[in-house]
PDB file of C-alpha atoms in Angstrom:
ATOM      1  CA  MET A 274      66.491  88.940  82.083  1.00 82.00           C
ATOM      2  CA  LYS A 275      67.376  92.124  79.842  1.00 89.00           C
ATOM      3  CA  TYR A 276      71.369  92.994  79.659  1.00 94.00           C
ATOM      4  CA  ASN A 277      71.890  95.527  81.638  1.00 94.00           C
ATOM      5  CA  LYS A 278      75.078  98.013  79.892  1.00 95.00           C
ATOM      6  CA  LEU A 279      75.140 100.296  83.169  1.00 96.00           C
ATOM      7  CA  ALA A 280      76.437  97.087  85.322  1.00 97.00           C
ATOM      8  CA  SER A 281      80.201  97.440  85.378  1.00 95.00           C
ATOM      9  CA  PRO A 282      82.763  96.948  87.816  1.00 94.00           C
ATOM     10  CA  VAL A 283      82.154  99.105  90.984  1.00 94.00           C
ATOM     11  CA  LEU A 284      85.916  98.785  92.174  1.00 91.00           C
ATOM     12  CA  LYS A 285      88.986  99.301  90.626  1.00 86.00           C
ATOM     13  CA  TRP A 286      90.925  95.929  90.941  1.00 83.00           C
ATOM     14  CA  VAL A 287      94.362  94.973  90.189  1.00 77.00           C
ATOM     15  CA  GLY A 288      94.501  92.473  87.241  1.00 74.00           C
ATOM     16  CA  GLY A 289      91.005  93.517  86.127  1.00 76.00           C
ATOM     17  CA  LYS A 290      89.928  91.810  83.378  1.00 87.00           C
ATOM     18  CA  ARG A 291      88.273  94.494  81.351  1.00 85.00           C
ATOM     19  CA  GLN A 292      90.611  95.214  78.799  1.00 86.00           C
ATOM     20  CA  LEU A 293      90.871  90.896  77.790  1.00 91.00           C
ATOM     21  CA  LEU A 294      86.577  90.844  77.481  1.00 95.00           C
ATOM     22  CA  PRO A 295      86.872  90.241  73.833  1.00 94.00           C
ATOM     23  CA  GLU A 296      89.467  87.236  74.228  1.00 95.00           C
ATOM     24  CA  ILE A 297      87.533  85.820  77.067  1.00 96.00           C
ATOM     25  CA  ARG A 298      84.579  86.289  75.724  1.00 96.00           C
ATOM     26  CA  LYS A 299      85.198  84.121  72.307  1.00 96.00           C
ATOM     27  CA  TYR A 300      85.483  81.226  74.992  1.00 97.00           C
ATOM     28  CA  ILE A 301      82.052  81.066  77.176  1.00 97.00           C
ATOM     29  CA  PRO A 302      79.758  78.324  76.448  1.00 96.00           C
ATOM     30  CA  LYS A 303      76.457  79.312  74.887  1.00 92.00           C
ATOM     31  CA  ASN A 304      74.328  77.301  77.467  1.00 92.00           C
ATOM     32  CA  ILE A 305      75.661  77.824  81.198  1.00 96.00           C
ATOM     33  CA  SER A 306      72.941  76.467  83.684  1.00 97.00           C
ATOM     34  CA  THR A 307      75.010  78.223  86.563  1.00 97.00           C
ATOM     35  CA  TYR A 308      78.096  80.416  86.328  1.00 98.00           C
ATOM     36  CA  TYR A 309      80.734  79.946  88.978  1.00 98.00           C
ATOM     37  CA  GLU A 310      83.682  82.470  89.796  1.00 98.00           C
ATOM     38  CA  PRO A 311      85.534  81.529  92.698  1.00 98.00           C
ATOM     39  CA  PHE A 312      87.768  84.481  92.415  1.00 96.00           C
ATOM     40  CA  VAL A 313      85.561  87.108  91.473  1.00 96.00           C
ATOM     41  CA  GLY A 314      87.506  90.076  92.412  1.00 92.00           C
ATOM     42  CA  GLY A 315      86.025  93.659  90.214  1.00 93.00           C
ATOM     43  CA  GLY A 316      84.146  91.085  88.334  1.00 96.00           C
ATOM     44  CA  ALA A 317      84.684  92.410  84.942  1.00 95.00           C
ATOM     45  CA  VAL A 318      83.599  88.931  83.327  1.00 97.00           C
ATOM     46  CA  LEU A 319      80.534  88.654  85.406  1.00 97.00           C
ATOM     47  CA  PHE A 320      79.144  91.627  84.210  1.00 97.00           C
ATOM     48  CA  ASP A 321      79.987  91.468  80.875  1.00 96.00           C
ATOM     49  CA  ILE A 322      78.237  87.997  80.594  1.00 96.00           C
ATOM     50  CA  GLN A 323      75.595  88.809  83.149  1.00 96.00           C
ATOM     51  CA  PRO A 324      74.603  85.303  83.520  1.00 96.00           C
ATOM     52  CA  LYS A 325      70.930  84.206  84.416  1.00 94.00           C
ATOM     53  CA  LYS A 326      72.183  82.201  87.704  1.00 96.00           C
ATOM     54  CA  ALA A 327      75.629  82.616  89.324  1.00 97.00           C
ATOM     55  CA  ILE A 328      77.932  81.835  92.675  1.00 98.00           C
ATOM     56  CA  VAL A 329      80.589  83.941  92.981  1.00 98.00           C
ATOM     57  CA  ASN A 330      83.158  83.666  95.581  1.00 98.00           C
ATOM     58  CA  ASP A 331      86.278  85.833  96.899  1.00 94.00           C
ATOM     59  CA  VAL A 332      88.696  85.043 100.019  1.00 92.00           C
ATOM     60  CA  ASN A 333      88.297  88.777 100.548  1.00 90.00           C
ATOM     61  CA  SER A 334      85.584  89.313 103.307  1.00 92.00           C
ATOM     62  CA  GLU A 335      85.887  93.310 102.830  1.00 93.00           C
ATOM     63  CA  LEU A 336      84.941  92.628  99.129  1.00 94.00           C
ATOM     64  CA  ILE A 337      81.979  90.370  99.621  1.00 96.00           C
ATOM     65  CA  ASN A 338      80.616  92.148 102.298  1.00 97.00           C
ATOM     66  CA  LEU A 339      80.637  95.169  99.648  1.00 97.00           C
ATOM     67  CA  TYR A 340      78.793  93.171  97.288  1.00 98.00           C
ATOM     68  CA  GLN A 341      76.292  91.624  99.301  1.00 98.00           C
ATOM     69  CA  VAL A 342      75.857  95.495 100.368  1.00 98.00           C
ATOM     70  CA  VAL A 343      75.159  96.624  97.111  1.00 98.00           C
ATOM     71  CA  LYS A 344      72.758  93.784  96.822  1.00 98.00           C
ATOM     72  CA  ASP A 345      71.028  94.077  99.408  1.00 98.00           C
ATOM     73  CA  ASP A 346      70.844  97.833 100.542  1.00 98.00           C
ATOM     74  CA  VAL A 347      71.816  99.842  97.900  1.00 98.00           C
ATOM     75  CA  GLU A 348      70.145 103.065  98.821  1.00 98.00           C
ATOM     76  CA  GLY A 349      71.877 102.951 102.395  1.00 98.00           C
ATOM     77  CA  LEU A 350      75.555 102.395 100.845  1.00 98.00           C
ATOM     78  CA  ILE A 351      75.185 105.719  98.173  1.00 98.00           C
ATOM     79  CA  LYS A 352      73.557 107.782 101.617  1.00 98.00           C
ATOM     80  CA  ASP A 353      76.912 106.409 103.717  1.00 97.00           C
ATOM     81  CA  LEU A 354      78.841 107.438 100.570  1.00 97.00           C
ATOM     82  CA  GLU A 355      77.698 111.264 100.850  1.00 96.00           C
ATOM     83  CA  ASN A 356      79.552 111.397 104.523  1.00 93.00           C
ATOM     84  CA  HIS A 357      82.801 110.463 102.377  1.00 95.00           C
ATOM     85  CA  LYS A 358      82.292 112.715  99.342  1.00 91.00           C
ATOM     86  CA  GLU A 359      83.475 115.628 100.619  1.00 85.00           C
ATOM     87  CA  LYS A 360      86.392 114.661 102.587  1.00 88.00           C
ATOM     88  CA  ASN A 361      89.256 113.720  99.886  1.00 88.00           C
ATOM     89  CA  THR A 362      92.157 114.860 102.018  1.00 94.00           C
ATOM     90  CA  ALA A 363      94.781 112.881 102.723  1.00 96.00           C
ATOM     91  CA  ASP A 364      94.522 113.281 106.626  1.00 97.00           C
ATOM     92  CA  TYR A 365      90.877 111.615 106.145  1.00 97.00           C
ATOM     93  CA  PHE A 366      92.078 108.714 104.017  1.00 96.00           C
ATOM     94  CA  TYR A 367      94.595 107.995 106.507  1.00 97.00           C
ATOM     95  CA  GLU A 368      91.948 108.157 109.758  1.00 97.00           C
ATOM     96  CA  VAL A 369      89.339 106.075 107.729  1.00 97.00           C
ATOM     97  CA  ARG A 370      91.926 103.323 106.520  1.00 96.00           C
ATOM     98  CA  ALA A 371      93.012 103.045 110.068  1.00 96.00           C
ATOM     99  CA  TRP A 372      89.604 101.971 111.287  1.00 96.00           C
ATOM    100  CA  ASP A 373      90.619  98.484 110.890  1.00 93.00           C
ATOM    101  CA  ARG A 374      93.248  98.747 113.065  1.00 93.00           C
ATOM    102  CA  ASP A 375      91.333  99.794 116.020  1.00 93.00           C
ATOM    103  CA  ASN A 376      88.723  96.943 117.531  1.00 91.00           C
ATOM    104  CA  ALA A 377      86.362  99.010 119.179  1.00 95.00           C
ATOM    105  CA  ILE A 378      86.114 101.346 116.000  1.00 94.00           C
ATOM    106  CA  TYR A 379      86.190  98.295 113.533  1.00 94.00           C
ATOM    107  CA  SER A 380      83.700  96.085 115.339  1.00 95.00           C
ATOM    108  CA  SER A 381      81.291  99.131 115.802  1.00 97.00           C
ATOM    109  CA  LEU A 382      80.762  99.476 112.366  1.00 97.00           C
ATOM    110  CA  THR A 383      77.824  98.357 110.285  1.00 98.00           C
ATOM    111  CA  GLU A 384      77.862  96.228 107.112  1.00 98.00           C
ATOM    112  CA  VAL A 385      76.819  99.398 105.259  1.00 98.00           C
ATOM    113  CA  GLN A 386      79.562 101.422 106.870  1.00 98.00           C
ATOM    114  CA  ARG A 387      82.339  98.937 106.274  1.00 97.00           C
ATOM    115  CA  ALA A 388      80.961  98.806 102.348  1.00 97.00           C
ATOM    116  CA  SER A 389      81.334 102.301 102.427  1.00 98.00           C
ATOM    117  CA  ARG A 390      84.663 102.742 103.598  1.00 97.00           C
ATOM    118  CA  VAL A 391      86.069  99.851 101.338  1.00 95.00           C
ATOM    119  CA  HIS A 392      84.306 101.912  98.385  1.00 95.00           C
ATOM    120  CA  TYR A 393      85.831 105.085  99.533  1.00 96.00           C
ATOM    121  CA  LEU A 394      89.343 103.904  99.943  1.00 95.00           C
ATOM    122  CA  ASN A 395      89.421 102.303  96.420  1.00 93.00           C
ATOM    123  CA  LYS A 396      88.433 105.181  94.769  1.00 93.00           C
ATOM    124  CA  THR A 397      90.691 107.205  96.451  1.00 94.00           C
ATOM    125  CA  CYS A 398      94.100 105.538  96.996  1.00 94.00           C
ATOM    126  CA  TYR A 399      96.860 105.065  94.832  1.00 90.00           C
ATOM    127  CA  ASN A 400      96.097 102.937  91.601  1.00 83.00           C
ATOM    128  CA  GLY A 401      93.318 101.563  93.137  1.00 78.00           C
ATOM    129  CA  LEU A 402      95.401  98.888  94.481  1.00 78.00           C
ATOM    130  CA  PHE A 403      93.400  96.802  96.877  1.00 79.00           C
ATOM    131  CA  ARG A 404      96.207  95.832  99.147  1.00 79.00           C
ATOM    132  CA  VAL A 405      96.426  94.692 102.813  1.00 79.00           C
ATOM    133  CA  ASN A 406      99.327  93.503 104.960  1.00 80.00           C
ATOM    134  CA  LEU A 407      99.857  90.409 106.789  1.00 77.00           C
ATOM    135  CA  ALA A 408      97.318  91.228 109.630  1.00 81.00           C
ATOM    136  CA  GLY A 409      94.649  91.913 106.875  1.00 80.00           C
ATOM    137  CA  GLN A 410      94.523  95.765 107.180  1.00 87.00           C
ATOM    138  CA  PHE A 411      94.135  97.766 104.195  1.00 89.00           C
ATOM    139  CA  ASN A 412      97.549  99.402 103.495  1.00 89.00           C
ATOM    140  CA  SER A 413      97.514 101.302 100.135  1.00 91.00           C
ATOM    141  CA  PRO A 414      98.706 104.904 100.354  1.00 94.00           C
ATOM    142  CA  TYR A 415      96.461 108.127  99.417  1.00 95.00           C
ATOM    143  CA  GLY A 416      95.879 108.602  95.592  1.00 94.00           C
ATOM    144  CA  ARG A 417      95.292 112.393  95.381  1.00 90.00           C
ATOM    145  CA  TYR A 418      93.118 112.254  92.584  1.00 90.00           C
ATOM    146  CA  LYS A 419      91.455 115.547  92.199  1.00 88.00           C
ATOM    147  CA  ASN A 420      87.421 114.337  91.569  1.00 89.00           C
ATOM    148  CA  PRO A 421      87.695 110.676  92.355  1.00 91.00           C
ATOM    149  CA  ASN A 422      83.921 109.158  91.603  1.00 90.00           C
ATOM    150  CA  ILE A 423      83.134 108.449  95.234  1.00 93.00           C
ATOM    151  CA  VAL A 424      79.755 108.392  95.239  1.00 94.00           C
ATOM    152  CA  ASN A 425      78.967 106.230  91.648  1.00 91.00           C
ATOM    153  CA  GLU A 426      75.290 105.671  92.151  1.00 96.00           C
ATOM    154  CA  ILE A 427      74.452 104.851  88.166  1.00 97.00           C
ATOM    155  CA  THR A 428      76.807 102.062  88.224  1.00 97.00           C
ATOM    156  CA  LEU A 429      76.076 100.962  92.070  1.00 98.00           C
ATOM    157  CA  ARG A 430      72.237 100.953  91.194  1.00 98.00           C
ATOM    158  CA  ALA A 431      72.614  98.966  87.884  1.00 98.00           C
ATOM    159  CA  VAL A 432      74.924  96.417  89.956  1.00 98.00           C
ATOM    160  CA  SER A 433      72.170  96.026  92.519  1.00 98.00           C
ATOM    161  CA  LYS A 434      69.379  95.526  89.845  1.00 97.00           C
ATOM    162  CA  PHE A 435      71.779  92.865  88.108  1.00 97.00           C
ATOM    163  CA  PHE A 436      72.835  91.223  91.212  1.00 97.00           C
ATOM    164  CA  ASN A 437      69.172  90.659  92.341  1.00 95.00           C
ATOM    165  CA  GLU A 438      67.275  89.990  89.094  1.00 93.00           C
ATOM    166  CA  GLY A 439      70.476  87.705  87.910  1.00 89.00           C
ATOM    167  CA  ASN A 440      70.110  85.418  91.059  1.00 93.00           C
ATOM    168  CA  VAL A 441      73.435  85.885  92.082  1.00 97.00           C
ATOM    169  CA  GLU A 442      74.752  84.071  95.111  1.00 97.00           C
ATOM    170  CA  PHE A 443      77.731  85.749  97.346  1.00 98.00           C
ATOM    171  CA  ARG A 444      80.804  82.935  98.914  1.00 97.00           C
ATOM    172  CA  ASN A 445      83.131  84.393 101.055  1.00 96.00           C
ATOM    173  CA  GLY A 446      85.969  81.161 101.162  1.00 96.00           C
ATOM    174  CA  ASP A 447      88.211  79.023  99.478  1.00 96.00           C
ATOM    175  CA  PHE A 448      88.170  78.439  96.247  1.00 98.00           C
ATOM    176  CA  GLU A 449      87.632  74.404  96.445  1.00 98.00           C
ATOM    177  CA  ASP A 450      84.462  75.554  98.791  1.00 97.00           C
ATOM    178  CA  ALA A 451      82.975  77.931  96.016  1.00 98.00           C
ATOM    179  CA  VAL A 452      82.414  74.895  93.571  1.00 98.00           C
ATOM    180  CA  LYS A 453      80.852  72.372  96.204  1.00 96.00           C
ATOM    181  CA  GLY A 454      77.959  70.955  94.637  1.00 94.00           C
ATOM    182  CA  ILE A 455      78.080  71.710  91.084  1.00 97.00           C
ATOM    183  CA  ARG A 456      76.776  69.917  88.613  1.00 95.00           C
ATOM    184  CA  LYS A 457      77.280  69.150  84.835  1.00 94.00           C
ATOM    185  CA  GLY A 458      75.649  71.946  82.904  1.00 95.00           C
ATOM    186  CA  ALA A 459      77.525  74.518  84.805  1.00 98.00           C
ATOM    187  CA  PHE A 460      80.361  76.914  83.792  1.00 98.00           C
ATOM    188  CA  VAL A 461      83.278  78.299  86.247  1.00 98.00           C
ATOM    189  CA  TYR A 462      85.782  80.854  85.333  1.00 98.00           C
ATOM    190  CA  PHE A 463      88.931  81.238  87.544  1.00 98.00           C
ATOM    191  CA  ASP A 464      90.756  84.442  87.753  1.00 96.00           C
ATOM    192  CA  PRO A 465      93.270  83.454  90.574  1.00 95.00           C
ATOM    193  CA  PRO A 466      96.437  85.758  91.377  1.00 91.00           C
ATOM    194  CA  TYR A 467      98.937  84.867  88.869  1.00 91.00           C
ATOM    195  CA  ASP A 468     102.132  83.030  88.813  1.00 92.00           C
ATOM    196  CA  PRO A 469     104.809  85.797  89.037  1.00 88.00           C
ATOM    197  CA  VAL A 470     106.423  86.271  85.853  1.00 84.00           C
ATOM    198  CA  SER A 471     109.434  87.988  88.198  1.00 74.00           C
ATOM    199  CA  ASP A 472     110.036  88.609  91.851  1.00 61.00           C
ATOM    200  CA  SER A 473     109.191  92.116  91.794  1.00 54.00           C
ATOM    201  CA  ALA A 474     105.715  91.395  89.943  1.00 51.00           C
ATOM    202  CA  ASN A 475     104.806  88.954  92.829  1.00 50.00           C
ATOM    203  CA  PHE A 476     101.701  90.710  93.696  1.00 49.00           C
ATOM    204  CA  THR A 477      99.197  88.740  96.094  1.00 47.00           C
ATOM    205  CA  GLY A 478      98.612  91.224  98.871  1.00 52.00           C
ATOM    206  CA  TYR A 479      94.557  91.529  98.267  1.00 52.00           C
ATOM    207  CA  ALA A 480      93.897  89.039 100.871  1.00 54.00           C
ATOM    208  CA  LYS A 481      95.627  87.859 103.732  1.00 52.00           C
ATOM    209  CA  GLY A 482      97.268  84.755 103.244  1.00 58.00           C
ATOM    210  CA  GLY A 483      98.997  85.167  99.497  1.00 71.00           C
ATOM    211  CA  PHE A 484      98.800  82.524  96.638  1.00 87.00           C
ATOM    212  CA  ASN A 485     102.068  80.694  96.076  1.00 91.00           C
ATOM    213  CA  ARG A 486     102.735  77.515  93.814  1.00 94.00           C
ATOM    214  CA  ASP A 487     101.387  75.094  96.303  1.00 94.00           C
ATOM    215  CA  GLU A 488      98.323  77.054  95.754  1.00 95.00           C
ATOM    216  CA  GLN A 489      98.431  77.081  92.145  1.00 97.00           C
ATOM    217  CA  ILE A 490      98.844  73.410  92.016  1.00 97.00           C
ATOM    218  CA  ARG A 491      96.030  72.651  94.421  1.00 97.00           C
ATOM    219  CA  LEU A 492      93.586  74.665  91.883  1.00 98.00           C
ATOM    220  CA  LYS A 493      95.111  72.301  89.108  1.00 98.00           C
ATOM    221  CA  ASN A 494      94.259  69.543  90.586  1.00 98.00           C
ATOM    222  CA  LEU A 495      90.513  70.868  91.261  1.00 98.00           C
ATOM    223  CA  CYS A 496      90.400  71.737  87.543  1.00 98.00           C
ATOM    224  CA  ASP A 497      91.249  68.055  86.915  1.00 98.00           C
ATOM    225  CA  LYS A 498      88.425  67.008  89.128  1.00 98.00           C
ATOM    226  CA  LEU A 499      86.221  69.156  87.250  1.00 98.00           C
ATOM    227  CA  ASN A 500      87.181  68.235  83.957  1.00 98.00           C
ATOM    228  CA  ALA A 501      86.457  64.397  85.131  1.00 97.00           C
ATOM    229  CA  ARG A 502      82.728  65.188  85.675  1.00 96.00           C
ATOM    230  CA  GLY A 503      82.501  66.997  82.900  1.00 97.00           C
ATOM    231  CA  VAL A 504      81.887  70.700  84.197  1.00 98.00           C
ATOM    232  CA  LYS A 505      83.743  73.326  81.284  1.00 98.00           C
ATOM    233  CA  PHE A 506      86.363  75.564  83.092  1.00 98.00           C
ATOM    234  CA  LEU A 507      87.966  78.628  81.624  1.00 98.00           C
ATOM    235  CA  LEU A 508      91.407  79.764  83.535  1.00 98.00           C
ATOM    236  CA  SER A 509      93.386  82.920  83.156  1.00 97.00           C
ATOM    237  CA  ASN A 510      96.940  83.092  84.198  1.00 96.00           C
ATOM    238  CA  SER A 511     100.245  84.472  83.380  1.00 94.00           C
ATOM    239  CA  ALA A 512     102.165  82.768  80.721  1.00 95.00           C
ATOM    240  CA  THR A 513     105.165  81.314  82.854  1.00 95.00           C
ATOM    241  CA  ASP A 514     107.149  77.919  82.581  1.00 96.00           C
ATOM    242  CA  PHE A 515     105.527  76.868  85.516  1.00 97.00           C
ATOM    243  CA  ILE A 516     101.998  77.412  84.347  1.00 97.00           C
ATOM    244  CA  LEU A 517     102.428  76.267  80.574  1.00 98.00           C
ATOM    245  CA  ASP A 518     103.690  72.750  82.162  1.00 98.00           C
ATOM    246  CA  LEU A 519     101.370  72.563  84.832  1.00 98.00           C
ATOM    247  CA  TYR A 520      97.949  72.510  82.112  1.00 98.00           C
ATOM    248  CA  LYS A 521      99.953  70.864  79.348  1.00 98.00           C
ATOM    249  CA  ASP A 522      97.172  68.768  78.903  1.00 97.00           C
ATOM    250  CA  TYR A 523      94.827  71.387  78.468  1.00 98.00           C
ATOM    251  CA  LYS A 524      93.912  73.521  75.631  1.00 98.00           C
ATOM    252  CA  ILE A 525      96.058  76.987  75.923  1.00 98.00           C
ATOM    253  CA  GLU A 526      95.179  80.102  74.280  1.00 97.00           C
ATOM    254  CA  ILE A 527      98.546  82.813  74.743  1.00 96.00           C
ATOM    255  CA  ILE A 528      96.934  86.334  74.475  1.00 94.00           C
ATOM    256  CA  LYS A 529      98.714  89.815  74.819  1.00 89.00           C
ATOM    257  CA  ALA A 530      97.667  92.018  78.252  1.00 84.00           C
ATOM    258  CA  LYS A 531      98.657  95.305  78.887  1.00 76.00           C
ATOM    259  CA  ARG A 532      99.933  95.386  82.672  1.00 63.00           C
ATOM    260  CA  ALA A 533     100.507  98.574  84.414  1.00 57.00           C
ATOM    261  CA  ILE A 534     100.861  97.919  88.124  1.00 49.00           C
ATOM    262  CA  ASN A 535     105.005  97.355  88.100  1.00 49.00           C
ATOM    263  CA  SER A 536     106.628  99.957  90.152  1.00 48.00           C
ATOM    264  CA  ASN A 537     108.953 100.640  87.480  1.00 48.00           C
ATOM    265  CA  GLY A 538     107.304 102.338  84.486  1.00 48.00           C
ATOM    266  CA  ASN A 539     109.634 101.051  81.781  1.00 49.00           C
ATOM    267  CA  ALA A 540     108.473  97.501  83.103  1.00 51.00           C
ATOM    268  CA  ARG A 541     104.877  98.039  82.080  1.00 57.00           C
ATOM    269  CA  GLY A 542     103.551  97.008  79.202  1.00 68.00           C
ATOM    270  CA  GLU A 543     102.371  93.748  77.031  1.00 79.00           C
ATOM    271  CA  VAL A 544     102.644  90.481  78.843  1.00 84.00           C
ATOM    272  CA  ASP A 545     101.804  86.929  77.762  1.00 90.00           C
ATOM    273  CA  GLU A 546      98.810  85.933  79.598  1.00 95.00           C
ATOM    274  CA  VAL A 547      97.017  82.493  79.324  1.00 96.00           C
ATOM    275  CA  LEU A 548      93.345  81.132  78.817  1.00 97.00           C
ATOM    276  CA  VAL A 549      93.275  77.707  79.494  1.00 98.00           C
ATOM    277  CA  ARG A 550      90.109  75.271  79.155  1.00 98.00           C
ATOM    278  CA  ASN A 551      88.535  72.086  78.591  1.00 98.00           C
ATOM    279  CA  TYR A 552      86.064  72.135  75.729  1.00 97.00           C
ATOM    280  CA  GLU A 553      86.093  73.097  72.108  1.00 94.00           C
TER     281      GLU A 553
END
């Protein structure tokens, strides 16, 4: 399979890994039978390494539906996105955003229309912040961008090609279920919602339910099980005392990342993050 330089994230994503790719790349094993990513999000690492076989998962069903549509019917998606293209207004944005609040409207949407809606909202909402409320409804505000790239045909087609040639399978469930059936020789990259460095930094709204410290501990226990079976894993998280202590038995690299989702502009800047792994 030829490396496709045009295959890159189709969505803007909070905590996306694009800027950390040079660091992450250093630790990706050379020979991987199957690549697993249980919290795929925007998929920056997946598109960067483009494995020959991958099983990727996310708890966010709208995200996984979008990826499945990109794989199965990218031309249908591009055609439907054209319907949104000329309507970059606040009124239209809030009308489309409200579709998931009316079951009669939402249940009548095809998978392509659902994918198109999410793609449009992501390109036009504030900061590309994919956020839902407790009912699972998209609730990011309008972004007021002059020329958002609503129909990014080149990227969508390149990603579709990679998904099909790269034997990428999608799952939509819990992170533990995402690695069921994993075998030695596979490799797992975990990019969970981060442990908050402060109360104001606690962003877990990309799927209803959130991700608290009990979940972080459950993830660490899964890492222990993978380690016991000889499966290599790499994990990203924030460098809080809690995370540093939780993974103290593994190799930890502290790296600097620029983060910009804090509502206080003065609080944006470089923060310490960790890369945790169980191999040389």
